[in-house]
Amino acid sequence: MLDIEDLHVKIGDREVLHDINLHIGEGESHVLMGPNGSGKTTLLRTIMGFSGLNITEGRIFFKGEDITRTPIHKRAELGMGMLFQRPPTIAGLKLGKLLAVTSGDDAKKVEEYSRYLNMDSFLERSINLGFSGGEIKRSEVLQLMIQSPDFVMLDEPESGVDLENITLIGSAIAKLLEKDVHIVNRKKSGLVITHTGYILDYLDADFGHVMCDGVFRCHGNPREILKVIKTSGYKECLACQKI
Amino acid sequence: MPENIEKMEDLSKTDQERLAQTGLEVEMKNRSGTFFQIDQEIKHVASTEKGIEVLTLSDALSKYDWLSGYMWKAVPHDKDKYTRYVHEQKDPKGFVIIARKGSKTLYPLQACLFLANSQVQHVHNIIIAEEGAELHIISGCASATHARVGTHIGVTEFYIAKNARITSTMIHNWGEKISVFPRSASIIEENGVFLSNYVCMQPVRKIQMSPVAHLKGENSVARFNSIVVSTPGSLLDLGSVANLTAHGASAELLTRAITTGGTIVSRGFIHGETRETKGHIECKGLILKDGIIHAIPEIRGDVVDTELSHEAAVGKIARDEIEYLMSRGLDEDVATATIIRGFLDVKIAGLPEVLQNQIDAAIDAAEKSGF
């Protein structure tokens, strides 16, 4: 699904991602962990193709196609999607209007998913304007469900979400990643940033990666990595030099 | 243009379309009355609603002696050279709308001012909503496709009595060589509401106006909404003024301005003269192509317990907003247009659906032509 080879990324004059290699196969879910400011969000944004991130070396392949220089919307068309940790507020643009555009005016689908995510009363509201943390995440998941990407990147889907909403968002994300489909037939893949690991209860993630200062420092079982981080902190985790 | 134009239907198809863009319905299906003036000739005056009278100014003045007391009461005749010009006219044209006590319009009345061959079109309009009356007016002002250099000067006086309500929606569709100088003012009595909406998204040479609301009655309310686009060569000098002179009076002035190369001066002035008054000015401007948006919001409070505020922002569409929509699969042009459409999408509280639809249609038309 996704192959990243020897990726180096600069913001301005400063290199922030160094020699990143990552392979995510069809049907796989990967978890990305690491301290604040380690470059996790930058990696997701680079994969999506956002501006301000300058790829100086390396390549990104998606479904076998070199997308290193492909515009954002083309990546979306190819089947890539992203849940933003802090999406922008777009005053005036109604959530329902955007969903109408992205669903190809499929009102039935919009209604069904909006209801599922308790967002039906938000369709006439400006995107993210005055939304609470949980509402922002539900809006993000709703947009992704309409988009139905083959590869979905989730940037801290549980941050700012209360426990009740975590269940809802977790179940929706499980649907997005076809966790109800047998592993052999599962096609959808994911890359998820998490600090708390709550989302792992819904994800059944296959691989975990720890990033620090723009490099991968550890790969392994996500639950085991999280256990070490939770008990001993990132310092201990990074000291093990397992990579 | 043919000489024998008596009705809107007699205009050419193109000119009918230009009028339709200003919200006027030739067939009058959703309208409760009409006033239609070409240059200085009044062509059609009608009202189908009980309790609502639509008259020409001259007919109204001869029918009602008391009406002269309303002439130049809200707008001073010596305010500037344009009001003086209209005041000096021996045979002033224009319309008078009177909504009798307690009457309510289901559909809006439409007033159409069309500039075709004259160099100058001048009007003096008086709109009165008596106690408890509710009146919705849509004024469409346009010029013929063939119109050359021309000037439109319009004096409009609104009188909103106790518990009455007027919504006035004005959509302009002038030509590139037309200059426009509306001079309007309103006097709002106790619990009265005046809602004024202005839309101009088509090229014009110059529009200069600054309607004034005198909030003289307790708890009176005035709201001005302007949605404007300035194309290259257009100068839109627009403002609104609210004088809060009674307890509990409040005013809101809201502007969405886009320049694609033209100039917009967006003025606003709220004067809190009395206690327990409130006012807010909001101006948001988008510069899509090099042009000028000059926001001048002014607030002045004279007493304790007047709450006044303003916010103004001028800039471009944020890159992260465009890219956010692109990540949902919209290409850059569609993402940009979607954001602009949202920027202009001001849902106006208390506005009848038909009028909101007209505003939306004007924005749609501008969107289709790529702003």
XYZ file of C-alpha atoms in Angstrom:
614
model
C 0.000 0.000 0.000
C 2.598 2.559 1.153
C 6.356 2.484 0.723
C 8.652 5.192 1.956
C 12.301 5.001 0.907
C 15.152 6.958 2.496
C 13.005 10.022 3.075
C 14.587 13.307 4.176
C 12.386 16.348 4.795
C 13.277 19.958 5.503
C 11.180 22.772 6.936
C 12.966 25.923 5.881
C 16.688 25.225 6.333
C 16.241 22.623 9.038
C 16.001 18.924 8.294
C 13.219 17.477 10.443
C 12.874 13.936 9.110
C 16.003 11.884 8.499
C 16.243 8.764 6.418
C 12.755 7.427 7.003
C 11.890 3.982 5.655
C 8.440 2.533 6.116
C 6.418 -0.216 4.482
C 2.712 -0.586 5.152
C 1.068 -3.534 3.468
C -2.558 -3.944 2.404
C -4.852 -4.496 5.382
C -2.188 -3.517 7.921
C -2.541 -0.998 10.718
C 0.575 0.697 12.047
C 0.949 2.823 15.137
C 3.333 5.742 15.385
C 4.510 6.824 18.821
C 7.081 9.292 20.071
C 7.526 12.350 22.264
C 6.001 15.722 21.330
C 7.857 17.450 18.526
C 9.531 14.262 17.314
C 8.228 14.619 13.744
C 5.202 12.270 13.707
C 2.705 14.832 12.389
C 5.303 16.084 9.909
C 5.627 12.555 8.530
C 1.844 12.254 8.063
C 1.652 15.665 6.435
C 4.545 14.786 4.129
C 2.801 11.583 3.059
C -0.384 13.598 2.351
C 1.645 16.157 0.377
C 1.215 19.381 2.334
C 3.178 22.483 1.390
C 6.033 23.844 3.489
C 7.616 20.414 3.749
C 10.492 20.043 1.375
C 11.484 16.507 0.410
C 15.213 16.713 -0.230
C 15.882 13.002 -0.641
C 13.934 9.781 -0.955
C 10.650 8.740 -2.478
C 7.104 7.854 -1.473
C 5.203 5.135 -3.313
C 1.472 4.600 -2.938
C -0.153 1.557 -4.519
C 3.018 1.184 -6.550
C 2.924 4.718 -7.909
C 5.619 7.290 -7.126
C 3.654 10.107 -5.470
C 6.626 12.059 -4.086
C 5.600 15.165 -6.092
C 1.896 14.446 -6.572
C -0.554 17.175 -5.478
C -2.654 16.562 -2.358
C -6.004 16.065 -4.084
C -4.511 13.474 -6.458
C -3.258 11.514 -3.457
C -6.772 11.713 -2.019
C -8.178 10.499 -5.327
C -5.742 7.577 -5.251
C -7.243 6.559 -1.907
C -5.385 8.410 0.802
C -7.129 10.146 3.679
C -6.136 11.923 6.859
C -7.694 12.732 10.212
C -6.247 15.993 11.460
C -5.305 16.540 15.048
C -6.060 20.243 14.758
C -7.909 20.906 11.518
C -8.451 24.511 10.400
C -11.714 26.333 11.069
C -13.404 27.433 7.854
C -15.881 30.153 8.736
C -18.966 30.107 6.536
C -18.333 26.742 4.908
C -20.952 24.385 6.281
C -19.939 20.854 7.142
C -22.980 19.575 5.217
C -21.933 21.515 2.116
C -18.467 19.964 2.145
C -19.926 16.489 2.652
C -22.308 17.092 -0.250
C -19.309 17.849 -2.467
C -17.152 14.936 -1.276
C -20.025 12.436 -1.355
C -21.024 13.445 -4.878
C -24.355 14.757 -3.510
C -25.236 11.436 -1.926
C -27.624 12.843 0.703
C -28.601 9.405 1.957
C -25.035 8.436 2.718
C -24.353 11.775 4.434
C -27.449 11.381 6.555
C -26.633 7.796 7.529
C -23.038 8.509 8.623
C -23.932 11.837 10.271
C -26.472 10.038 12.416
C -24.043 7.279 13.241
C -21.519 9.838 14.512
C -24.117 12.091 16.215
C -23.204 14.884 13.843
C -26.571 15.403 12.130
C -27.135 18.653 14.030
C -23.751 19.996 12.887
C -24.333 19.876 9.134
C -25.484 23.497 9.002
C -22.568 24.724 11.071
C -19.286 26.147 9.822
C -16.551 23.541 9.762
C -14.931 23.309 13.209
C -16.188 26.734 14.275
C -16.868 26.476 17.995
C -16.632 22.670 17.911
C -15.405 20.948 21.088
C -12.458 18.527 20.968
C -14.765 15.529 20.609
C -16.918 17.242 17.987
C -13.859 18.069 15.885
C -12.790 14.425 15.923
C -16.283 13.188 15.112
C -16.432 15.654 12.221
C -13.051 14.400 10.996
C -14.096 10.754 11.190
C -17.382 11.580 9.453
C -15.533 13.253 6.583
C -13.276 10.214 6.280
C -16.192 7.780 6.319
C -17.731 9.648 3.385
C -14.367 9.713 1.628
C -13.710 6.050 2.424
C -9.942 6.020 1.769
C -7.966 2.799 1.289
C -5.149 4.179 3.395
C -6.052 6.350 6.343
C -3.723 8.378 8.520
C -5.017 9.308 11.947
C -3.255 12.030 13.921
C -4.135 11.494 17.577
C -7.761 10.542 17.026
C -8.433 10.278 20.762
C -6.899 13.564 21.966
C -9.472 15.888 23.537
C -12.181 13.231 23.381
C -14.157 12.103 26.440
C -14.559 8.424 27.264
C -18.050 8.098 25.869
C -16.987 9.569 22.542
C -13.845 7.428 22.405
C -16.059 4.360 22.095
C -17.962 5.957 19.218
C -14.873 7.274 17.448
C -12.986 4.027 18.063
C -15.794 1.956 16.552
C -16.031 4.283 13.563
C -12.292 4.047 12.976
C -12.506 0.253 13.259
C -15.100 0.370 10.472
C -12.865 2.648 8.392
C -10.066 0.119 8.709
C -12.348 -2.873 8.050
C -11.628 -4.433 11.412
C -14.892 -6.337 11.013
C -13.485 -8.010 7.910
C -11.347 -11.121 8.340
C -7.661 -10.278 8.327
C -7.109 -12.261 5.141
C -9.660 -10.229 3.211
C -8.916 -6.855 4.808
C -7.891 -4.242 2.228
C -7.778 -1.006 4.200
C -4.578 0.134 5.833
C -3.825 2.718 8.489
C -1.100 4.737 10.169
C -2.118 6.066 13.564
C -0.403 8.498 15.900
C -1.301 7.929 19.522
C 0.046 9.007 22.902
C -2.425 7.285 25.146
C -2.978 4.017 23.328
C -6.738 4.110 24.070
C -7.391 3.790 20.377
C -5.464 0.485 20.295
C -8.461 -1.154 21.972
C -10.360 -0.677 18.714
C -7.562 -0.995 16.207
C -5.976 -4.375 16.586
C -2.791 -2.761 15.290
C -0.117 -4.917 13.667
C 3.060 -2.847 13.962
C 4.395 -0.090 16.159
C 7.101 2.495 15.455
C 8.751 4.966 17.782
C 10.026 8.222 16.375
C 12.378 10.613 18.101
C 14.081 13.714 16.664
C 12.910 12.804 13.167
C 14.238 9.250 13.043
C 12.682 5.858 13.740
C 14.182 4.492 16.940
C 12.192 1.341 17.426
C 9.881 -1.020 15.533
C 7.874 -3.787 17.129
C 4.663 -4.924 18.720
C 2.637 -1.774 19.426
C 1.208 -2.975 22.741
C 4.628 -3.979 24.067
C 6.177 -0.668 23.047
C 3.325 1.220 24.666
C 3.747 -0.807 27.856
C 7.403 0.188 28.129
C 6.596 3.837 27.420
C 3.780 3.841 29.965
C 5.859 2.280 32.728
C 9.276 3.780 32.072
C 8.728 6.744 29.719
C 10.275 7.469 26.341
C 13.757 7.745 27.834
C 13.834 4.042 28.693
C 12.226 3.106 25.394
C 14.793 5.031 23.390
C 17.671 3.661 25.451
C 17.010 0.061 24.444
C 18.452 0.580 20.955
C 16.359 -2.292 19.625
C 16.344 -0.971 16.086
C -34.065 50.202 -26.516
C -37.614 50.256 -27.945
C -39.666 53.268 -26.877
C -42.830 51.386 -25.970
C -41.626 49.677 -22.865
C -44.410 49.642 -20.331
C -43.788 46.499 -18.374
C -40.763 44.462 -17.342
C -41.788 41.851 -19.927
C -41.214 44.418 -22.686
C -37.499 44.591 -21.952
C -35.061 42.556 -24.009
C -34.271 39.055 -22.793
C -30.775 40.142 -21.702
C -32.107 43.060 -19.701
C -34.772 40.861 -18.133
C -31.986 38.553 -17.054
C -30.055 41.466 -15.604
C -33.117 42.366 -13.571
C -33.656 38.785 -12.517
C -30.146 38.819 -11.108
C -31.190 41.647 -8.817
C -33.994 39.496 -7.468
C -36.858 40.935 -9.483
C -39.547 38.642 -10.733
C -41.067 39.628 -14.026
C -43.942 37.207 -13.456
C -44.442 38.368 -9.876
C -45.287 34.904 -8.570
C -43.676 35.434 -5.195
C -44.186 39.161 -4.918
C -46.933 41.131 -3.274
C -46.391 44.375 -5.124
C -44.259 46.121 -7.696
C -42.853 49.501 -8.552
C -41.039 49.801 -11.874
C -39.269 52.923 -13.065
C -37.125 53.320 -16.181
C -34.989 56.434 -16.186
C -37.486 59.109 -15.025
C -40.620 57.314 -16.187
C -42.728 55.267 -13.847
C -44.067 52.272 -15.723
C -45.870 50.097 -13.278
C -47.202 50.458 -9.740
C -49.222 47.737 -8.045
C -49.918 46.103 -4.731
C -51.888 42.949 -4.142
C -51.514 42.801 -0.399
C -54.199 44.064 1.950
C -53.015 46.920 4.105
C -50.008 47.689 1.896
C -50.039 50.650 -0.442
C -47.573 51.233 -3.240
C -47.831 54.667 -4.841
C -45.778 57.007 -6.945
C -44.335 59.833 -4.894
C -46.467 62.460 -6.681
C -49.693 60.460 -6.254
C -48.923 59.809 -2.627
C -48.216 63.484 -1.933
C -51.506 64.570 -3.485
C -53.437 61.775 -1.770
C -52.019 62.267 1.722
C -51.325 65.736 3.073
C -49.501 64.321 6.072
C -46.894 62.646 3.876
C -45.025 65.901 3.267
C -44.045 65.743 6.946
C -42.006 62.649 6.140
C -40.187 64.270 3.232
C -36.564 64.979 4.193
C -37.182 64.084 7.820
C -34.712 61.179 7.986
C -32.374 62.407 5.248
C -31.477 66.117 5.466
C -32.100 67.782 2.098
C -28.838 69.700 2.377
C -26.701 66.700 3.384
C -24.593 66.906 0.239
C -24.746 67.854 -3.429
C -26.705 64.714 -4.308
C -29.488 65.316 -1.793
C -29.578 68.948 -2.862
C -29.914 67.835 -6.487
C -32.903 65.631 -5.674
C -34.407 68.321 -3.427
C -34.257 70.872 -6.265
C -36.257 68.669 -8.640
C -39.637 70.169 -9.513
C -41.145 66.840 -10.446
C -39.522 64.290 -8.146
C -39.989 60.632 -9.026
C -39.890 57.612 -6.821
C -42.178 55.426 -4.783
C -43.986 55.463 -1.486
C -44.816 52.268 0.334
C -47.093 52.391 3.335
C -47.687 49.297 5.437
C -50.736 50.038 7.544
C -50.931 49.314 11.239
C -50.567 45.594 11.943
C -50.308 44.556 8.298
C -47.862 41.876 7.258
C -46.510 40.954 3.843
C -46.270 37.310 3.053
C -44.205 37.924 -0.057
C -41.810 40.814 -0.517
C -42.649 43.890 -2.527
C -40.302 44.572 -5.363
C -39.023 47.921 -6.501
C -37.149 48.126 -9.741
C -35.100 51.080 -10.814
C -33.739 50.691 -14.300
C -31.324 53.057 -15.956
C -31.527 52.875 -19.726
C -31.023 56.079 -21.701
C -30.878 58.951 -19.235
C -27.599 60.360 -18.068
C -29.053 60.816 -14.618
C -31.744 58.873 -12.861
C -32.979 60.327 -9.590
C -35.557 58.999 -7.171
C -36.971 59.883 -3.798
C -38.592 56.977 -1.993
C -40.445 56.886 1.279
C -41.195 53.657 3.090
C -43.392 53.650 6.141
C -44.212 50.717 8.389
C -46.909 51.762 10.822
C -47.236 50.318 14.316
C -46.785 46.544 14.370
C -46.521 46.276 10.576
C -44.097 43.932 8.872
C -42.758 44.775 5.470
C -40.236 43.065 3.208
C -38.877 44.910 0.234
C -36.502 43.842 -2.459
C -35.037 46.642 -4.533
C -33.281 45.709 -7.687
C -31.280 48.365 -9.394
C -29.796 47.705 -12.770
C -28.783 49.369 -15.986
C -29.491 48.269 -19.522
C -26.784 46.408 -21.369
C -26.577 49.268 -23.841
C -26.449 51.995 -21.178
C -23.464 54.276 -21.523
C -22.222 56.687 -18.913
C -24.887 57.281 -16.296
C -25.541 58.333 -12.719
C -28.173 57.096 -10.316
C -29.073 59.208 -7.305
C -31.565 57.690 -4.918
C -32.877 59.147 -1.699
C -34.711 56.609 0.446
C -36.297 57.331 3.808
C -37.480 54.515 6.045
C -39.847 55.091 8.966
C -40.303 52.154 11.284
C -42.960 52.762 13.921
C -43.374 51.074 17.292
C -43.142 47.264 17.080
C -42.833 47.447 13.300
C -40.291 45.674 11.168
C -38.809 46.381 7.756
C -36.362 44.205 5.906
C -34.888 45.859 2.905
C -32.772 43.842 0.515
C -31.043 45.741 -2.234
C -29.222 43.994 -5.044
C -27.235 46.072 -7.500
C -26.392 45.107 -11.037
C -25.080 48.245 -12.673
C -22.708 48.636 -15.564
C -19.044 49.483 -15.722
C -19.730 53.115 -16.557
C -22.468 53.816 -14.061
C -21.963 55.835 -10.872
C -24.386 55.358 -8.025
C -25.095 57.574 -5.040
C -27.835 56.217 -2.789
C -28.663 58.416 0.180
C -30.771 56.636 2.696
C -31.676 56.886 6.346
C -34.083 55.266 8.725
C -35.849 56.322 11.899
C -36.668 53.408 14.149
C -39.131 53.750 17.011
C -39.693 51.624 20.119
C -39.081 47.890 19.573
C -38.814 48.540 15.842
C -36.487 46.425 13.731
C -34.725 47.506 10.583
C -32.824 44.877 8.657
C -30.927 46.142 5.654
C -29.124 43.827 3.253
C -26.980 44.961 0.399
C -25.507 42.813 -2.343
C -23.298 44.019 -5.183
C -21.247 41.468 -7.064
C -21.169 42.914 -10.566
C -18.926 45.601 -12.092
C -19.822 49.262 -11.542
C -17.801 52.457 -11.930
C -18.478 53.883 -8.511
C -20.905 53.387 -5.674
C -20.737 55.682 -2.719
C -23.195 55.396 0.130
C -23.479 55.338 3.871
C -27.019 54.720 5.075
C -27.819 56.061 8.534
C -30.015 54.400 11.154
C -31.407 56.621 13.870
C -32.425 54.293 16.694
C -34.759 56.613 18.515
C -37.060 54.175 20.249
C -36.292 51.987 23.244
C -35.030 48.524 22.327
C -34.957 49.350 18.645
C -32.684 47.234 16.459
C -30.793 47.884 13.224
C -28.748 45.369 11.298
C -26.840 46.063 8.130
C -25.382 43.214 6.084
C -23.285 43.907 3.014
C -21.928 41.299 0.653
C -19.822 42.877 -2.043
C -17.330 42.018 -4.750
C -15.220 44.668 -6.436
C -13.945 43.858 -9.906
C -11.110 45.775 -11.655
C -12.141 49.376 -12.273
C -14.892 49.371 -9.642
C -14.840 51.626 -6.611
C -17.205 50.674 -3.825
C -17.183 53.190 -0.996
C -19.683 51.699 1.396
C -20.536 52.355 4.965
C -23.318 52.335 7.456
C -23.957 54.495 10.461
C -26.011 53.682 13.543
C -26.865 56.297 16.137
C -27.954 54.590 19.336
C -29.983 57.305 21.014
C -32.485 55.292 23.074
C -32.137 52.837 25.953
C -31.748 49.243 24.862
C -31.056 50.152 21.233
C -28.645 47.894 19.383
C -26.970 47.781 16.008
C -24.850 45.349 14.059
C -22.953 46.163 10.896
C -21.582 43.176 9.026
C -19.598 43.193 5.801
C -18.092 40.492 3.613
C -15.922 42.063 0.958
C -13.956 40.503 -1.869
C -11.760 42.290 -4.337
C -10.669 40.764 -7.603
C -8.801 43.946 -8.501
C -11.163 46.770 -7.590
C -11.325 49.015 -4.549
C -13.562 48.643 -1.533
C -13.710 51.132 1.279
C -15.768 49.608 4.043
C -16.790 52.146 6.640
C -18.846 51.643 9.717
C -19.731 53.966 12.535
C -21.723 53.217 15.647
C -22.385 55.970 18.126
C -23.468 54.888 21.602
C -25.114 58.023 22.909
C -27.236 56.494 25.657
C -26.906 53.892 28.393
C -27.742 50.243 27.852
C -26.920 50.306 24.178
C -24.951 47.799 22.168
C -23.204 47.825 18.854
C -20.849 45.647 16.868
C -19.075 46.086 13.556
C -17.591 43.156 11.687
C -15.769 43.479 8.396
C -14.021 40.594 6.723
C -12.223 41.103 3.470
C -10.584 38.732 1.031
C -8.094 39.995 -1.524
C -8.170 37.445 -4.340
C -6.203 39.578 -6.794
C -4.260 42.775 -6.112
C -6.831 45.415 -5.234
C -7.701 47.490 -2.215
C -9.861 46.695 0.769
C -9.773 49.536 3.248
C -11.766 48.787 6.387
C -12.565 51.750 8.607
C -14.672 50.606 11.526
C -15.381 53.354 14.039
C -17.078 53.171 17.397
C -17.777 56.014 19.766
C -19.285 55.733 23.227
C -20.432 58.802 25.156
C -21.762 57.226 28.346
C -21.156 54.460 30.857
C -22.919 51.218 29.930
C -22.750 51.411 26.188
C -21.054 48.296 24.781
C -19.397 48.772 21.444
C -16.943 46.580 19.597
C -15.501 46.032 16.174
C -13.431 43.475 14.356
C -11.918 43.727 10.933
C -9.729 41.336 9.028
C -8.337 41.623 5.527
C -6.258 38.956 3.896
C -6.101 35.996 1.596
C -7.532 32.520 1.909
C -5.374 30.584 4.315
C -3.251 27.951 2.589
C -4.027 25.362 5.260
C -7.773 25.720 4.571
C -7.271 25.060 0.848
C -5.008 22.085 1.518
C -7.413 20.707 4.096
C -10.124 20.528 1.445
C -7.650 19.169 -1.102
C -6.927 16.307 1.296
C -10.638 15.474 0.979
C -10.206 15.159 -2.777
C -11.115 18.661 -4.043
C -8.696 20.151 -6.553
C -7.201 23.540 -5.735
C -9.674 25.601 -7.800
C -12.722 23.830 -6.410
C -11.324 24.061 -2.872
C -10.748 27.804 -3.282
C -14.215 28.425 -4.766
C -15.810 26.359 -1.994
C -14.107 28.454 0.668
C -15.071 31.734 -1.025
C -18.666 30.562 -1.321
C -18.625 29.814 2.405
C -17.057 33.208 3.163
C -19.945 34.968 1.435
C -22.578 32.634 2.821
C -24.039 34.904 5.444
C -27.312 33.495 6.698
C -29.308 36.500 7.773
C -31.524 35.974 10.770
C -35.148 36.923 10.216
C -34.870 37.164 6.441
C -37.689 35.497 4.480
C -36.576 32.472 2.504
C -37.359 34.036 -0.874
C -35.044 36.932 -0.114
C -32.273 34.684 1.185
C -32.653 32.657 -2.018
C -32.149 35.826 -4.069
C -28.957 36.650 -2.198
C -27.749 33.089 -2.662
C -28.571 33.274 -6.372
C -26.548 36.494 -6.763
C -23.583 34.781 -5.099
C -24.057 31.698 -7.299
C -23.989 33.881 -10.411
C -20.770 35.543 -9.271
C -19.278 32.156 -8.414
C -20.096 30.816 -11.887
C -18.338 33.729 -13.525
C -15.301 32.948 -11.376
C -15.732 36.055 -9.185
